[in-house]
mmCIF file of N, CA and C in Angstrom:
data_model
loop_
_atom_site.group_PDB
_atom_site.id
_atom_site.type_symbol
_atom_site.label_atom_id
_atom_site.label_comp_id
_atom_site.label_asym_id
_atom_site.label_seq_id
_atom_site.Cartn_x
_atom_site.Cartn_y
_atom_site.Cartn_z
ATOM 1 N N GLN A 11 16.395 14.663 21.618
ATOM 2 C CA GLN A 11 15.859 13.578 20.809
ATOM 3 C C GLN A 11 14.553 14.030 20.165
ATOM 4 N N ALA A 12 14.477 13.865 18.822
ATOM 5 C CA ALA A 12 13.291 14.280 18.104
ATOM 6 C C ALA A 12 12.102 13.484 18.584
ATOM 7 N N GLN A 13 10.957 14.163 18.736
ATOM 8 C CA GLN A 13 9.770 13.505 19.228
ATOM 9 C C GLN A 13 8.901 12.961 18.107
ATOM 10 N N LEU A 14 8.984 13.604 16.938
ATOM 11 C CA LEU A 14 8.213 13.180 15.775
ATOM 12 C C LEU A 14 9.122 13.259 14.556
ATOM 13 N N VAL A 15 9.242 12.166 13.827
ATOM 14 C CA VAL A 15 10.088 12.132 12.640
ATOM 15 C C VAL A 15 9.290 11.576 11.471
ATOM 16 N N GLU A 16 9.068 12.448 10.468
ATOM 17 C CA GLU A 16 8.293 12.044 9.297
ATOM 18 C C GLU A 16 9.187 11.474 8.207
ATOM 19 N N SER A 17 8.584 10.683 7.347
ATOM 20 C CA SER A 17 9.252 10.177 6.146
ATOM 21 C C SER A 17 8.181 9.801 5.127
ATOM 22 N N GLY A 18 8.621 9.566 3.901
ATOM 23 C CA GLY A 18 7.700 9.080 2.880
ATOM 24 C C GLY A 18 7.278 10.092 1.846
ATOM 25 N N GLY A 19 7.687 11.340 2.012
ATOM 26 C CA GLY A 19 7.329 12.340 1.019
ATOM 27 C C GLY A 19 8.085 12.109 -0.284
ATOM 28 N N GLY A 20 7.705 12.866 -1.298
ATOM 29 C CA GLY A 20 8.372 12.743 -2.587
ATOM 30 C C GLY A 20 7.547 13.388 -3.667
ATOM 31 N N SER A 21 7.935 13.101 -4.889
ATOM 32 C CA SER A 21 7.241 13.636 -6.047
ATOM 33 C C SER A 21 6.455 12.519 -6.716
ATOM 34 N N VAL A 22 5.215 12.803 -7.074
ATOM 35 C CA VAL A 22 4.356 11.787 -7.668
ATOM 36 C C VAL A 22 3.459 12.453 -8.702
ATOM 37 N N GLN A 23 3.045 11.684 -9.680
ATOM 38 C CA GLN A 23 2.132 12.223 -10.682
ATOM 39 C C GLN A 23 0.712 12.285 -10.133
ATOM 40 N N ALA A 24 -0.046 13.209 -10.664
ATOM 41 C CA ALA A 24 -1.449 13.322 -10.273
ATOM 42 C C ALA A 24 -2.149 11.974 -10.465
ATOM 43 N N GLY A 25 -2.972 11.630 -9.479
ATOM 44 C CA GLY A 25 -3.648 10.342 -9.514
ATOM 45 C C GLY A 25 -2.898 9.245 -8.782
ATOM 46 N N GLY A 26 -1.658 9.510 -8.443
ATOM 47 C CA GLY A 26 -0.839 8.528 -7.759
ATOM 48 C C GLY A 26 -1.058 8.515 -6.258
ATOM 49 N N SER A 27 -0.239 7.726 -5.578
ATOM 50 C CA SER A 27 -0.371 7.541 -4.135
ATOM 51 C C SER A 27 0.974 7.683 -3.435
ATOM 52 N N LEU A 28 0.909 8.068 -2.188
ATOM 53 C CA LEU A 28 2.061 8.104 -1.302
ATOM 54 C C LEU A 28 1.589 7.733 0.092
ATOM 55 N N ARG A 29 2.501 7.152 0.870
ATOM 56 C CA ARG A 29 2.196 6.901 2.272
ATOM 57 C C ARG A 29 3.247 7.586 3.131
ATOM 58 N N LEU A 30 2.796 8.469 3.965
ATOM 59 C CA LEU A 30 3.684 9.147 4.902
ATOM 60 C C LEU A 30 3.710 8.373 6.216
ATOM 61 N N SER A 31 4.873 8.367 6.840
ATOM 62 C CA SER A 31 5.028 7.722 8.144
ATOM 63 C C SER A 31 5.581 8.733 9.138
ATOM 64 N N CYS A 32 5.265 8.533 10.381
ATOM 65 C CA CYS A 32 5.766 9.414 11.444
ATOM 66 C C CYS A 32 6.053 8.562 12.670
ATOM 67 N N VAL A 33 7.310 8.433 12.999
ATOM 68 C CA VAL A 33 7.700 7.695 14.192
ATOM 69 C C VAL A 33 7.750 8.664 15.361
ATOM 70 N N ALA A 34 7.078 8.299 16.437
ATOM 71 C CA ALA A 34 6.990 9.183 17.597
ATOM 72 C C ALA A 34 7.691 8.577 18.805
ATOM 73 N N SER A 35 8.161 9.432 19.671
ATOM 74 C CA SER A 35 8.635 8.945 20.961
ATOM 75 C C SER A 35 7.428 8.382 21.701
ATOM 76 N N LYS A 36 7.685 7.493 22.648
ATOM 77 C CA LYS A 36 6.567 6.821 23.309
ATOM 78 C C LYS A 36 5.642 7.813 23.995
ATOM 79 N N HIS A 37 6.234 8.786 24.667
ATOM 80 C CA HIS A 37 5.422 9.763 25.395
ATOM 81 C C HIS A 37 4.555 10.563 24.431
ATOM 82 N N THR A 38 5.169 11.014 23.331
ATOM 83 C CA THR A 38 4.429 11.814 22.364
ATOM 84 C C THR A 38 3.348 10.991 21.681
ATOM 85 N N TYR A 39 3.655 9.743 21.381
ATOM 86 C CA TYR A 39 2.683 8.874 20.720
ATOM 87 C C TYR A 39 1.436 8.704 21.581
ATOM 88 N N ASN A 40 1.567 8.790 22.877
ATOM 89 C CA ASN A 40 0.417 8.634 23.774
ATOM 90 C C ASN A 40 -0.427 9.892 23.919
ATOM 91 N N SER A 41 -0.096 10.920 23.132
ATOM 92 C CA SER A 41 -0.920 12.128 23.140
ATOM 93 C C SER A 41 -2.351 11.783 22.762
ATOM 94 N N ASP A 42 -3.278 12.577 23.227
ATOM 95 C CA ASP A 42 -4.680 12.319 22.917
ATOM 96 C C ASP A 42 -4.991 12.462 21.438
ATOM 97 N N CYS A 43 -4.307 13.390 20.791
ATOM 98 C CA CYS A 43 -4.588 13.702 19.386
ATOM 99 C C CYS A 43 -3.304 13.593 18.574
ATOM 100 N N LEU A 44 -3.353 12.783 17.536
ATOM 101 C CA LEU A 44 -2.250 12.690 16.575
ATOM 102 C C LEU A 44 -2.778 13.125 15.216
ATOM 103 N N ALA A 45 -1.979 13.872 14.492
ATOM 104 C CA ALA A 45 -2.541 14.499 13.294
ATOM 105 C C ALA A 45 -1.497 14.718 12.208
ATOM 106 N N TRP A 46 -1.998 15.024 11.046
ATOM 107 C CA TRP A 46 -1.199 15.526 9.933
ATOM 108 C C TRP A 46 -1.785 16.873 9.514
ATOM 109 N N TYR A 47 -0.881 17.808 9.264
ATOM 110 C CA TYR A 47 -1.327 19.053 8.661
ATOM 111 C C TYR A 47 -0.339 19.414 7.557
ATOM 112 N N ARG A 48 -0.703 20.360 6.720
ATOM 113 C CA ARG A 48 0.179 20.730 5.614
ATOM 114 C C ARG A 48 0.225 22.241 5.474
ATOM 115 N N GLN A 49 1.274 22.675 4.816
ATOM 116 C CA GLN A 49 1.452 24.116 4.620
ATOM 117 C C GLN A 49 2.256 24.364 3.371
ATOM 118 N N THR A 50 1.852 25.362 2.605
ATOM 119 C CA THR A 50 2.627 25.823 1.459
ATOM 120 C C THR A 50 3.052 27.254 1.736
ATOM 121 N N PRO A 51 4.147 27.695 1.136
ATOM 122 C CA PRO A 51 4.648 29.045 1.389
ATOM 123 C C PRO A 51 3.594 30.101 1.101
ATOM 124 N N GLY A 52 3.424 31.017 2.023
ATOM 125 C CA GLY A 52 2.490 32.104 1.824
ATOM 126 C C GLY A 52 1.055 31.770 2.175
ATOM 127 N N LYS A 53 0.813 30.542 2.577
ATOM 128 C CA LYS A 53 -0.551 30.134 2.932
ATOM 129 C C LYS A 53 -0.605 29.672 4.382
ATOM 130 N N GLU A 54 -1.789 29.734 4.940
ATOM 131 C CA GLU A 54 -1.965 29.246 6.310
ATOM 132 C C GLU A 54 -1.881 27.721 6.334
ATOM 133 N N ARG A 55 -1.490 27.196 7.465
ATOM 134 C CA ARG A 55 -1.469 25.755 7.607
ATOM 135 C C ARG A 55 -2.888 25.201 7.538
ATOM 136 N N GLU A 56 -2.996 23.999 7.032
ATOM 137 C CA GLU A 56 -4.298 23.345 6.870
ATOM 138 C C GLU A 56 -4.287 21.999 7.563
ATOM 139 N N GLY A 57 -5.184 21.803 8.485
ATOM 140 C CA GLY A 57 -5.329 20.498 9.111
ATOM 141 C C GLY A 57 -5.820 19.500 8.082
ATOM 142 N N VAL A 58 -5.198 18.344 8.018
ATOM 143 C CA VAL A 58 -5.531 17.347 7.006
ATOM 144 C C VAL A 58 -6.314 16.182 7.613
ATOM 145 N N ALA A 59 -5.770 15.606 8.666
ATOM 146 C CA ALA A 59 -6.422 14.441 9.276
ATOM 147 C C ALA A 59 -5.971 14.327 10.717
ATOM 148 N N ILE A 60 -6.845 13.785 11.531
ATOM 149 C CA ILE A 60 -6.533 13.642 12.949
ATOM 150 C C ILE A 60 -7.145 12.352 13.474
ATOM 151 N N ILE A 61 -6.467 11.730 14.429
ATOM 152 C CA ILE A 61 -6.967 10.515 15.054
ATOM 153 C C ILE A 61 -6.813 10.659 16.556
ATOM 154 N N ASP A 62 -7.866 10.318 17.296
ATOM 155 C CA ASP A 62 -7.762 10.484 18.741
ATOM 156 C C ASP A 62 -7.367 9.161 19.403
ATOM 157 N N GLU A 63 -7.316 9.182 20.715
ATOM 158 C CA GLU A 63 -6.803 8.027 21.456
ATOM 159 C C GLU A 63 -7.696 6.807 21.304
ATOM 160 N N ARG A 64 -8.946 7.002 20.916
ATOM 161 C CA ARG A 64 -9.852 5.869 20.718
ATOM 162 C C ARG A 64 -9.897 5.409 19.260
ATOM 163 N N GLY A 65 -9.136 6.097 18.416
ATOM 164 C CA GLY A 65 -9.103 5.711 17.005
ATOM 165 C C GLY A 65 -10.107 6.424 16.136
ATOM 166 N N THR A 66 -10.820 7.369 16.697
ATOM 167 C CA THR A 66 -11.766 8.153 15.907
ATOM 168 C C THR A 66 -10.999 9.093 14.979
ATOM 169 N N THR A 67 -11.385 9.092 13.709
ATOM 170 C CA THR A 67 -10.673 9.901 12.724
ATOM 171 C C THR A 67 -11.554 11.034 12.195
ATOM 172 N N THR A 68 -10.883 12.115 11.828
ATOM 173 C CA THR A 68 -11.548 13.267 11.232
ATOM 174 C C THR A 68 -10.680 13.771 10.104
ATOM 175 N N TYR A 69 -11.322 14.183 9.012
ATOM 176 C CA TYR A 69 -10.579 14.631 7.838
ATOM 177 C C TYR A 69 -11.069 16.003 7.383
ATOM 178 N N ALA A 70 -10.152 16.736 6.772
ATOM 179 C CA ALA A 70 -10.539 17.957 6.093
ATOM 180 C C ALA A 70 -11.394 17.567 4.881
ATOM 181 N N ASP A 71 -12.340 18.424 4.542
ATOM 182 C CA ASP A 71 -13.211 18.128 3.399
ATOM 183 C C ASP A 71 -12.399 17.911 2.117
ATOM 184 N N SER A 72 -11.303 18.621 2.003
ATOM 185 C CA SER A 72 -10.500 18.564 0.777
ATOM 186 C C SER A 72 -9.843 17.208 0.544
ATOM 187 N N VAL A 73 -9.759 16.374 1.574
ATOM 188 C CA VAL A 73 -9.077 15.084 1.416
ATOM 189 C C VAL A 73 -9.970 13.887 1.732
ATOM 190 N N LYS A 74 -11.196 14.144 2.137
ATOM 191 C CA LYS A 74 -12.107 13.047 2.478
ATOM 192 C C LYS A 74 -12.273 12.091 1.306
ATOM 193 N N GLY A 75 -12.203 10.809 1.615
ATOM 194 C CA GLY A 75 -12.348 9.802 0.579
ATOM 195 C C GLY A 75 -11.066 9.495 -0.166
ATOM 196 N N ARG A 76 -10.024 10.300 0.037
ATOM 197 C CA ARG A 76 -8.745 10.077 -0.646
ATOM 198 C C ARG A 76 -7.616 9.751 0.330
ATOM 199 N N PHE A 77 -7.649 10.344 1.510
ATOM 200 C CA PHE A 77 -6.591 10.153 2.499
ATOM 201 C C PHE A 77 -7.113 9.313 3.654
ATOM 202 N N THR A 78 -6.219 8.536 4.247
ATOM 203 C CA THR A 78 -6.570 7.728 5.413
ATOM 204 C C THR A 78 -5.468 7.858 6.457
ATOM 205 N N ILE A 79 -5.855 8.255 7.654
ATOM 206 C CA ILE A 79 -4.905 8.326 8.765
ATOM 207 C C ILE A 79 -5.052 7.058 9.602
ATOM 208 N N SER A 80 -3.927 6.543 10.057
ATOM 209 C CA SER A 80 -3.957 5.341 10.886
ATOM 210 C C SER A 80 -2.730 5.347 11.784
ATOM 211 N N LYS A 81 -2.722 4.446 12.745
ATOM 212 C CA LYS A 81 -1.568 4.364 13.630
ATOM 213 C C LYS A 81 -1.305 2.925 14.027
ATOM 214 N N ASP A 82 -0.059 2.648 14.331
ATOM 215 C CA ASP A 82 0.377 1.318 14.746
ATOM 216 C C ASP A 82 0.939 1.442 16.153
ATOM 217 N N ASN A 83 0.189 0.995 17.134
ATOM 218 C CA ASN A 83 0.594 1.153 18.525
ATOM 219 C C ASN A 83 1.875 0.378 18.848
ATOM 220 N N ALA A 84 2.088 -0.722 18.177
ATOM 221 C CA ALA A 84 3.286 -1.524 18.449
ATOM 222 C C ALA A 84 4.549 -0.818 17.976
ATOM 223 N N LYS A 85 4.402 0.060 16.991
ATOM 224 C CA LYS A 85 5.569 0.737 16.425
ATOM 225 C C LYS A 85 5.612 2.220 16.773
ATOM 226 N N ASN A 86 4.641 2.707 17.560
ATOM 227 C CA ASN A 86 4.577 4.156 17.878
ATOM 228 C C ASN A 86 4.637 4.983 16.594
ATOM 229 N N THR A 87 3.907 4.548 15.583
ATOM 230 C CA THR A 87 3.993 5.185 14.277
ATOM 231 C C THR A 87 2.621 5.597 13.780
ATOM 232 N N LEU A 88 2.577 6.793 13.231
ATOM 233 C CA LEU A 88 1.382 7.362 12.613
ATOM 234 C C LEU A 88 1.583 7.341 11.109
ATOM 235 N N TYR A 89 0.502 7.061 10.372
ATOM 236 C CA TYR A 89 0.583 7.003 8.914
ATOM 237 C C TYR A 89 -0.443 7.934 8.281
ATOM 238 N N LEU A 90 -0.154 8.301 7.042
ATOM 239 C CA LEU A 90 -1.135 8.992 6.213
ATOM 240 C C LEU A 90 -1.043 8.380 4.821
ATOM 241 N N GLN A 91 -2.047 7.604 4.467
ATOM 242 C CA GLN A 91 -2.125 7.050 3.131
ATOM 243 C C GLN A 91 -2.850 8.046 2.245
ATOM 244 N N MET A 92 -2.183 8.460 1.175
ATOM 245 C CA MET A 92 -2.742 9.474 0.295
ATOM 246 C C MET A 92 -2.935 8.875 -1.090
ATOM 247 N N ASN A 93 -4.162 8.790 -1.522
ATOM 248 C CA ASN A 93 -4.503 8.251 -2.836
ATOM 249 C C ASN A 93 -5.123 9.340 -3.708
ATOM 250 N N SER A 94 -5.178 9.071 -4.994
ATOM 251 C CA SER A 94 -5.783 10.013 -5.946
ATOM 252 C C SER A 94 -5.252 11.426 -5.731
ATOM 253 N N LEU A 95 -3.949 11.529 -5.633
ATOM 254 C CA LEU A 95 -3.330 12.823 -5.335
ATOM 255 C C LEU A 95 -3.563 13.830 -6.452
ATOM 256 N N LYS A 96 -3.703 15.083 -6.041
ATOM 257 C CA LYS A 96 -3.944 16.191 -6.962
ATOM 258 C C LYS A 96 -2.818 17.204 -6.815
ATOM 259 N N PRO A 97 -2.580 18.005 -7.847
ATOM 260 C CA PRO A 97 -1.534 19.048 -7.724
ATOM 261 C C PRO A 97 -1.755 19.966 -6.523
ATOM 262 N N GLU A 98 -2.995 20.209 -6.163
ATOM 263 C CA GLU A 98 -3.263 21.089 -5.022
ATOM 264 C C GLU A 98 -2.934 20.441 -3.680
ATOM 265 N N ASP A 99 -2.579 19.174 -3.686
ATOM 266 C CA ASP A 99 -2.114 18.520 -2.465
ATOM 267 C C ASP A 99 -0.629 18.804 -2.206
ATOM 268 N N THR A 100 0.025 19.431 -3.153
ATOM 269 C CA THR A 100 1.436 19.755 -2.986
ATOM 270 C C THR A 100 1.634 20.662 -1.779
ATOM 271 N N ALA A 101 2.501 20.253 -0.866
ATOM 272 C CA ALA A 101 2.729 21.011 0.367
ATOM 273 C C ALA A 101 3.799 20.311 1.192
ATOM 274 N N MET A 102 4.232 20.986 2.228
ATOM 275 C CA MET A 102 5.033 20.335 3.267
ATOM 276 C C MET A 102 4.035 19.732 4.246
ATOM 277 N N TYR A 103 4.191 18.460 4.515
ATOM 278 C CA TYR A 103 3.298 17.761 5.421
ATOM 279 C C TYR A 103 3.986 17.545 6.763
ATOM 280 N N TYR A 104 3.275 17.874 7.815
ATOM 281 C CA TYR A 104 3.813 17.766 9.162
ATOM 282 C C TYR A 104 2.984 16.784 9.988
ATOM 283 N N CYS A 105 3.691 15.983 10.735
ATOM 284 C CA CYS A 105 3.080 15.134 11.740
ATOM 285 C C CYS A 105 2.984 15.959 13.018
ATOM 286 N N ALA A 106 1.915 15.811 13.766
ATOM 287 C CA ALA A 106 1.733 16.645 14.948
ATOM 288 C C ALA A 106 1.028 15.877 16.052
ATOM 289 N N ALA A 107 1.205 16.379 17.255
ATOM 290 C CA ALA A 107 0.574 15.759 18.423
ATOM 291 C C ALA A 107 0.104 16.840 19.375
ATOM 292 N N ASP A 108 -0.954 16.517 20.094
ATOM 293 C CA ASP A 108 -1.490 17.492 21.039
ATOM 294 C C ASP A 108 -2.265 16.744 22.122
ATOM 295 N N TRP A 109 -2.254 17.285 23.329
ATOM 296 C CA TRP A 109 -2.991 16.647 24.418
ATOM 297 C C TRP A 109 -4.455 17.063 24.450
ATOM 298 N N GLY A 110 -4.835 17.914 23.520
ATOM 299 C CA GLY A 110 -6.250 18.249 23.413
ATOM 300 C C GLY A 110 -6.814 19.011 24.585
ATOM 301 N N LEU A 111 -5.965 19.769 25.289
ATOM 302 C CA LEU A 111 -6.437 20.472 26.485
ATOM 303 C C LEU A 111 -7.194 21.750 26.158
ATOM 304 N N THR A 112 -7.026 22.256 24.920
ATOM 305 C CA THR A 112 -7.631 23.545 24.583
ATOM 306 C C THR A 112 -8.914 23.407 23.775
ATOM 307 N N VAL A 113 -9.307 22.178 23.446
ATOM 308 C CA VAL A 113 -10.509 21.969 22.647
ATOM 309 C C VAL A 113 -11.323 20.830 23.252
ATOM 310 N N PRO A 114 -12.654 20.839 23.003
ATOM 311 C CA PRO A 114 -13.483 19.745 23.533
ATOM 312 C C PRO A 114 -13.154 18.389 22.910
ATOM 313 N N TYR A 115 -12.864 18.402 21.608
ATOM 314 C CA TYR A 115 -12.585 17.160 20.900
ATOM 315 C C TYR A 115 -11.366 17.351 20.004
ATOM 316 N N CYS A 116 -10.638 16.273 19.790
ATOM 317 C CA CYS A 116 -9.486 16.337 18.885
ATOM 318 C C CYS A 116 -9.899 16.854 17.502
ATOM 319 N N ALA A 117 -11.084 16.466 17.046
ATOM 320 C CA ALA A 117 -11.550 16.876 15.717
ATOM 321 C C ALA A 117 -11.543 18.389 15.551
ATOM 322 N N ASP A 118 -11.705 19.113 16.650
ATOM 323 C CA ASP A 118 -11.718 20.579 16.584
ATOM 324 C C ASP A 118 -10.380 21.143 16.129
ATOM 325 N N LEU A 119 -9.318 20.368 16.311
ATOM 326 C CA LEU A 119 -7.986 20.848 15.929
ATOM 327 C C LEU A 119 -7.793 20.862 14.420
ATOM 328 N N ILE A 120 -8.657 20.190 13.675
ATOM 329 C CA ILE A 120 -8.570 20.241 12.212
ATOM 330 C C ILE A 120 -8.736 21.680 11.739
ATOM 331 N N ALA A 121 -9.638 22.410 12.346
ATOM 332 C CA ALA A 121 -9.924 23.778 11.911
ATOM 333 C C ALA A 121 -8.790 24.742 12.271
ATOM 334 N N THR A 122 -8.181 24.546 13.440
ATOM 335 C CA THR A 122 -7.140 25.477 13.874
ATOM 336 C C THR A 122 -5.767 25.084 13.370
ATOM 337 N N ALA A 123 -5.567 23.772 13.199
ATOM 338 C CA ALA A 123 -4.261 23.229 12.805
ATOM 339 C C ALA A 123 -3.150 23.722 13.724
ATOM 340 N N GLU A 124 -3.464 23.915 14.986
ATOM 341 C CA GLU A 124 -2.458 24.330 15.958
ATOM 342 C C GLU A 124 -2.248 23.179 16.942
ATOM 343 N N PHE A 125 -1.020 22.704 16.974
ATOM 344 C CA PHE A 125 -0.697 21.542 17.781
ATOM 345 C C PHE A 125 0.506 21.841 18.667
ATOM 346 N N GLY A 126 0.580 21.140 19.767
ATOM 347 C CA GLY A 126 1.656 21.413 20.705
ATOM 348 C C GLY A 126 3.023 20.947 20.235
ATOM 349 N N ILE A 127 3.048 19.863 19.464
ATOM 350 C CA ILE A 127 4.309 19.282 19.011
ATOM 351 C C ILE A 127 4.178 18.987 17.523
ATOM 352 N N ARG A 128 5.241 19.215 16.788
ATOM 353 C CA ARG A 128 5.232 18.874 15.372
ATOM 354 C C ARG A 128 6.597 18.338 14.976
ATOM 355 N N GLY A 129 6.603 17.632 13.826
ATOM 356 C CA GLY A 129 7.857 17.135 13.298
ATOM 357 C C GLY A 129 8.500 18.159 12.383
ATOM 358 N N GLN A 130 9.539 17.722 11.680
ATOM 359 C CA GLN A 130 10.268 18.642 10.814
ATOM 360 C C GLN A 130 9.635 18.775 9.444
ATOM 361 N N GLY A 131 8.717 17.909 9.108
ATOM 362 C CA GLY A 131 7.997 17.987 7.847
ATOM 363 C C GLY A 131 8.618 17.136 6.758
ATOM 364 N N THR A 132 7.773 16.746 5.806
ATOM 365 C CA THR A 132 8.226 16.019 4.627
ATOM 366 C C THR A 132 7.474 16.586 3.421
ATOM 367 N N GLN A 133 8.223 16.849 2.359
ATOM 368 C CA GLN A 133 7.644 17.525 1.198
ATOM 369 C C GLN A 133 6.918 16.536 0.293
ATOM 370 N N VAL A 134 5.733 16.912 -0.100
ATOM 371 C CA VAL A 134 4.958 16.146 -1.083
ATOM 372 C C VAL A 134 4.713 17.048 -2.274
ATOM 373 N N THR A 135 5.102 16.582 -3.443
ATOM 374 C CA THR A 135 4.908 17.341 -4.670
ATOM 375 C C THR A 135 4.129 16.481 -5.659
ATOM 376 N N VAL A 136 3.015 17.008 -6.134
ATOM 377 C CA VAL A 136 2.181 16.287 -7.084
ATOM 378 C C VAL A 136 2.219 17.034 -8.408
ATOM 379 N N VAL A 137 2.695 16.366 -9.431
ATOM 380 C CA VAL A 137 2.843 17.009 -10.737
ATOM 381 C C VAL A 137 1.739 16.522 -11.675
ATOM 382 N N SER A 138 1.255 17.436 -12.493
ATOM 383 C CA SER A 138 0.176 17.087 -13.431
ATOM 384 C C SER A 138 0.732 16.599 -14.758
#
């Protein structure tokens, strides 16, 4: 049974918005750190946003002020609201979870973008 299942990707014009969703199994949803990261072919993965068990959020500088990560405990679902999209936001977006055992704070995982569990990804394409 898949632990993380993303949806909501697609193609959008620059300046537009998309909302990604990630339904998690109950156990995975209770991870200390829930996150979104992205990757394009030939490039390293980039941590985009992360939320810890207390609801504290951290964002990559490249998306601050444009993206919002949130979660719905009743639905075991993680979201990423993406506004003012740019062509450079084009990537495969992955939902991820981690128990945060290797770092002092969940926010530290933004830099490494290495998580214990990830979904299958959803493609976001922003056209100019």
